[in-house]
mmCIF file of C-alpha atoms in Angstrom:
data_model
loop_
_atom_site.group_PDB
_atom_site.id
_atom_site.type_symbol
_atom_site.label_atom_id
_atom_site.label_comp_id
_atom_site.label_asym_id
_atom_site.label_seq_id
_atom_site.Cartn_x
_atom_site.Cartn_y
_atom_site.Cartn_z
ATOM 1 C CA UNK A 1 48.295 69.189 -100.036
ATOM 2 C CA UNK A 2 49.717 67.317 -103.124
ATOM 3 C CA UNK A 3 47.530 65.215 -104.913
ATOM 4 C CA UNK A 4 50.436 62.387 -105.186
ATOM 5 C CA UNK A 5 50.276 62.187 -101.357
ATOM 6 C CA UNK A 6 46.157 63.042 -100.974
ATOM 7 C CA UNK A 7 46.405 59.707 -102.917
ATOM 8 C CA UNK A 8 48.589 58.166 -101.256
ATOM 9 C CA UNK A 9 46.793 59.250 -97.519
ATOM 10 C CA UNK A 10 43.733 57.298 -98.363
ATOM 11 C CA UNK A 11 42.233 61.125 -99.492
ATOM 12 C CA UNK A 12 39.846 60.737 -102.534
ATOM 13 C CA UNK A 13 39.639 56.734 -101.777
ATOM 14 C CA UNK A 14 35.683 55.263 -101.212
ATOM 15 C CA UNK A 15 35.534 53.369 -98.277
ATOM 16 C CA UNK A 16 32.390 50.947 -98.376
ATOM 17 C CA UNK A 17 31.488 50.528 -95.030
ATOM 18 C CA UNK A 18 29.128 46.812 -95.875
ATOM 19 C CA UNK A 19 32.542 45.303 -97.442
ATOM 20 C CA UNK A 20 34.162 46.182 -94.088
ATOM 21 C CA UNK A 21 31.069 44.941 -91.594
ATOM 22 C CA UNK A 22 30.586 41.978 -93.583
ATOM 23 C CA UNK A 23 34.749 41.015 -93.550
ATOM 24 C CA UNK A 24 34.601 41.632 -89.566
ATOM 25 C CA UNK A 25 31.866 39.298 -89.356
ATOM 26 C CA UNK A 26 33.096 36.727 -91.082
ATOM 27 C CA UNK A 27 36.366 37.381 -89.291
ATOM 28 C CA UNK A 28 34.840 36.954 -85.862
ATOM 29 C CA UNK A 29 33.017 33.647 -86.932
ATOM 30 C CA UNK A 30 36.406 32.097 -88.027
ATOM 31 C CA UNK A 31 37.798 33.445 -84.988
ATOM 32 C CA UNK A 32 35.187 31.828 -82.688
ATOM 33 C CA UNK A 33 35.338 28.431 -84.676
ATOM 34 C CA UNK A 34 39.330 28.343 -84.386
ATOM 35 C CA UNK A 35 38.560 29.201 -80.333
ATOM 36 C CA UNK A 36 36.098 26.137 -79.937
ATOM 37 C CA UNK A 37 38.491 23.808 -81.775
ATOM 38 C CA UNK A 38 41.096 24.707 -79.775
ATOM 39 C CA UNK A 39 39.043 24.294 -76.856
ATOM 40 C CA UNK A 40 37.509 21.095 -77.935
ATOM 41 C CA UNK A 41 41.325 19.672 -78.688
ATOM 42 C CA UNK A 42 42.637 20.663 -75.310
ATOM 43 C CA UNK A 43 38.670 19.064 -73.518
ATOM 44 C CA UNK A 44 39.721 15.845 -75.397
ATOM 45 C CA UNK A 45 43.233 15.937 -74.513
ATOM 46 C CA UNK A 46 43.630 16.788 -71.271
ATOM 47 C CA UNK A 47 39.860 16.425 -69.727
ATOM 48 C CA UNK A 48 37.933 13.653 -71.699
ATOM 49 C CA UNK A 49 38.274 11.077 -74.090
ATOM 50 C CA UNK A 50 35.898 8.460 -76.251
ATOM 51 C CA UNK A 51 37.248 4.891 -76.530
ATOM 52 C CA UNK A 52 35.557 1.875 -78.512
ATOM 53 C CA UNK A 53 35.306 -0.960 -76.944
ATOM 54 C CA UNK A 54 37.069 -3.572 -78.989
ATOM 55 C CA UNK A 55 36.500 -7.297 -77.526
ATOM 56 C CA UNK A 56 33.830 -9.523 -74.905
ATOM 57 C CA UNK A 57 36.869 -9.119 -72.069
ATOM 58 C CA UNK A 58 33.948 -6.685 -70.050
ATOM 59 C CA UNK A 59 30.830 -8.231 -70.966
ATOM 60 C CA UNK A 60 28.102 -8.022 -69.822
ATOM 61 C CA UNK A 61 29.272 -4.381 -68.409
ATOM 62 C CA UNK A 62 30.614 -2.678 -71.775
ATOM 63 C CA UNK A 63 29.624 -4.804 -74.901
ATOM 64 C CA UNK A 64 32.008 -5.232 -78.317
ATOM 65 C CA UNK A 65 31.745 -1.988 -80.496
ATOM 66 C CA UNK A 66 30.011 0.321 -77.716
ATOM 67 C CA UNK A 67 31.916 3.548 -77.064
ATOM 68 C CA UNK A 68 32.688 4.553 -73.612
ATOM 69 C CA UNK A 69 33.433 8.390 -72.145
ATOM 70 C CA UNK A 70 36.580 8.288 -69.782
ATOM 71 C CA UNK A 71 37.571 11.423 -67.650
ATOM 72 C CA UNK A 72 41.558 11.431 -68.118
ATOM 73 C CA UNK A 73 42.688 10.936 -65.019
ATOM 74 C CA UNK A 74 44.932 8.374 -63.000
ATOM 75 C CA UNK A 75 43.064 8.742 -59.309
ATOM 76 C CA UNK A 76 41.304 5.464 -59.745
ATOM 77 C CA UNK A 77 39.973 2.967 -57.026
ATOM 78 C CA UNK A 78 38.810 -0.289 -56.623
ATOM 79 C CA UNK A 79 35.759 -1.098 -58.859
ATOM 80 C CA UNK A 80 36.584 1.791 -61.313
ATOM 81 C CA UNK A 81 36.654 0.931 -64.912
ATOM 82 C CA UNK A 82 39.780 1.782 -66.448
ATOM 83 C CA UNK A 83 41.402 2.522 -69.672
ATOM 84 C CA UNK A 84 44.586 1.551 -70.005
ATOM 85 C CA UNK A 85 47.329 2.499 -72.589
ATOM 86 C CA UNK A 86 49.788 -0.922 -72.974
ATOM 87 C CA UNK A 87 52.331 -1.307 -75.386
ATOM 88 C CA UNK A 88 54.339 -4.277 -77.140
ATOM 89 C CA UNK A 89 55.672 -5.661 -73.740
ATOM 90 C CA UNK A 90 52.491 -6.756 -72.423
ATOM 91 C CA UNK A 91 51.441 -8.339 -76.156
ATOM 92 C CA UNK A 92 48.203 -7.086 -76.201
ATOM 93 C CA UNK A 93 46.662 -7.468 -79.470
ATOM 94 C CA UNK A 94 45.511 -3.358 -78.938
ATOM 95 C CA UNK A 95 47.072 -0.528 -77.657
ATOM 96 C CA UNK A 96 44.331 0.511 -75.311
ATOM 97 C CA UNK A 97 42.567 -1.845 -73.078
ATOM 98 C CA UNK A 98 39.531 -0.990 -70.478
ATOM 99 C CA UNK A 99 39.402 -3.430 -67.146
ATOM 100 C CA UNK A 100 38.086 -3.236 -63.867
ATOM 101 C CA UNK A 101 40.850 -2.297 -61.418
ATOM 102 C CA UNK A 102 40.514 -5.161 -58.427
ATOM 103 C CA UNK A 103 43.609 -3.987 -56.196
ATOM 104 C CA UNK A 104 45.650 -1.052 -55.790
ATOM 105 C CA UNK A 105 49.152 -1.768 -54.365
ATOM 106 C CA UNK A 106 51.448 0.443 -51.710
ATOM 107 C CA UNK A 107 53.646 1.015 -55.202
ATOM 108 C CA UNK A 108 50.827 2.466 -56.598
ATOM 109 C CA UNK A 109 50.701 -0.214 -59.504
ATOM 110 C CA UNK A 110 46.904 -1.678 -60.075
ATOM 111 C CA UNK A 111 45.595 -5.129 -60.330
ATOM 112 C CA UNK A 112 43.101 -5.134 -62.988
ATOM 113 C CA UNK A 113 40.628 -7.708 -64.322
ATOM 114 C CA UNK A 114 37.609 -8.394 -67.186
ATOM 115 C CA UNK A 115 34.641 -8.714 -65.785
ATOM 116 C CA UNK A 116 33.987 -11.421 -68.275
ATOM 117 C CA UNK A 117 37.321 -13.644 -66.862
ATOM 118 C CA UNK A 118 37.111 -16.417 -69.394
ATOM 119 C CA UNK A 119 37.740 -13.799 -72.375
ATOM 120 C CA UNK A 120 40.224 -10.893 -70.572
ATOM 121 C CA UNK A 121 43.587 -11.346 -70.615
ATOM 122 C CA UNK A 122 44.376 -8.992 -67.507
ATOM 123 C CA UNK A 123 46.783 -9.145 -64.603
ATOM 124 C CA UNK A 124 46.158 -12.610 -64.180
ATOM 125 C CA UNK A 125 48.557 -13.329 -67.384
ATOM 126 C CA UNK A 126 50.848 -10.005 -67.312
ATOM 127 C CA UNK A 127 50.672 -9.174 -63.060
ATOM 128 C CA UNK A 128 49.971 -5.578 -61.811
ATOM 129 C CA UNK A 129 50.174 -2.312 -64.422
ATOM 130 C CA UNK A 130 52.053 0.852 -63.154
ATOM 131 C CA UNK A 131 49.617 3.480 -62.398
ATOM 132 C CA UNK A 132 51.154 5.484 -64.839
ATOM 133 C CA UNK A 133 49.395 3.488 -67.871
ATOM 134 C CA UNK A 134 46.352 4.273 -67.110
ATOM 135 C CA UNK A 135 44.648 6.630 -69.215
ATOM 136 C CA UNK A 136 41.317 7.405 -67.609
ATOM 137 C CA UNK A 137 38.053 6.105 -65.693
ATOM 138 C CA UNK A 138 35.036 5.183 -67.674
ATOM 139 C CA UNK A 139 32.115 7.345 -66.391
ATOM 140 C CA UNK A 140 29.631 6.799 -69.059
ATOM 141 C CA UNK A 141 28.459 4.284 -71.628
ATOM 142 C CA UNK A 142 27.127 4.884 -75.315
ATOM 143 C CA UNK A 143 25.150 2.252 -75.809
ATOM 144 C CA UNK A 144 25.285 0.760 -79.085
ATOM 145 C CA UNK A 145 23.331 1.174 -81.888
ATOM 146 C CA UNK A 146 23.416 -1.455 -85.001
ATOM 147 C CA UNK A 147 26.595 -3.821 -85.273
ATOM 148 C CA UNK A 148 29.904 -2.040 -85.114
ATOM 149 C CA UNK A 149 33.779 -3.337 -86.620
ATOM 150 C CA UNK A 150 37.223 -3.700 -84.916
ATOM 151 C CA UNK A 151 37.244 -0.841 -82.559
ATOM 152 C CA UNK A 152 40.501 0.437 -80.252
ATOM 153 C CA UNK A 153 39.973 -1.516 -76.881
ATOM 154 C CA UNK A 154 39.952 -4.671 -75.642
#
């Protein structure tokens, strides 16, 4: 064969097997990290989510600056511990607020209330929230550790 195309073929190149192994690896560990983000964006998307509590509205229940874990989900009943997603046309002060839901109407709308009434403004000030706001049910508390700032619920 020519020695333009041996060339050419790979024929007469060194191949160093360790370069190659130690690429793969490194290939597969990137590969498995980009898997587990992916799969820890679409867990916290569309499965569970961490919200701060941001206020006294559910004290002595959840306490200003603890973090709560919500399942995402709008199948909520009485007693359930909600997170709720309001915007400007409630005039909330934030955009996510955690209650206790108190009623659930034919409609499918909820009645919700802080268990702390004199600090929660709740459904006694803006009526019953669509179902459709609601964001998920609290189904476990971080407790908190050392004083915490402004957080993202009320």
């Amino acid at each position: 064969m020519h020695k333009g195309i041996q060339s050419v073929m790979g024929y007469g190149m060194k191949i160093d097997k360790a370069k190659i192994k130690e690429f793969l690896r490194e290939f597969r560990l990137v590969l498995i990290l980009l898997v587990l983000a992916i799969a820890l964006f679409l867990v916290k998307r569309y499965v569970f989510g961490v919200v701060k509590v941001d206020g006294n509205s559910m004290y002595p229940t959840l306490k200003d600056g603890e973090y709560v874990l919500m399942k995402i989900t709008d199948d909520v009943a009485v007693g359930d511990i909600v997170v709720l997603h309001v915007d400007y046309e409630y005039e909330m002060e934030s955009e996510y607020i955690i209650k206790r839901v108190s009623e659930i109407a034919d409609d499918g709308s909820v009645y919700v209330l802080g268990d702390n009434t004199e600090h929660s403004f709740d459904s006694r000030h803006c009526g019953y929230f669509p179902k459709e706001i609601i964001r998920g049910k609290v189904i476990f508390e971080f407790k908190r550790i050392g004083v915490g700032g402004k957080g993202e619920a009320d």
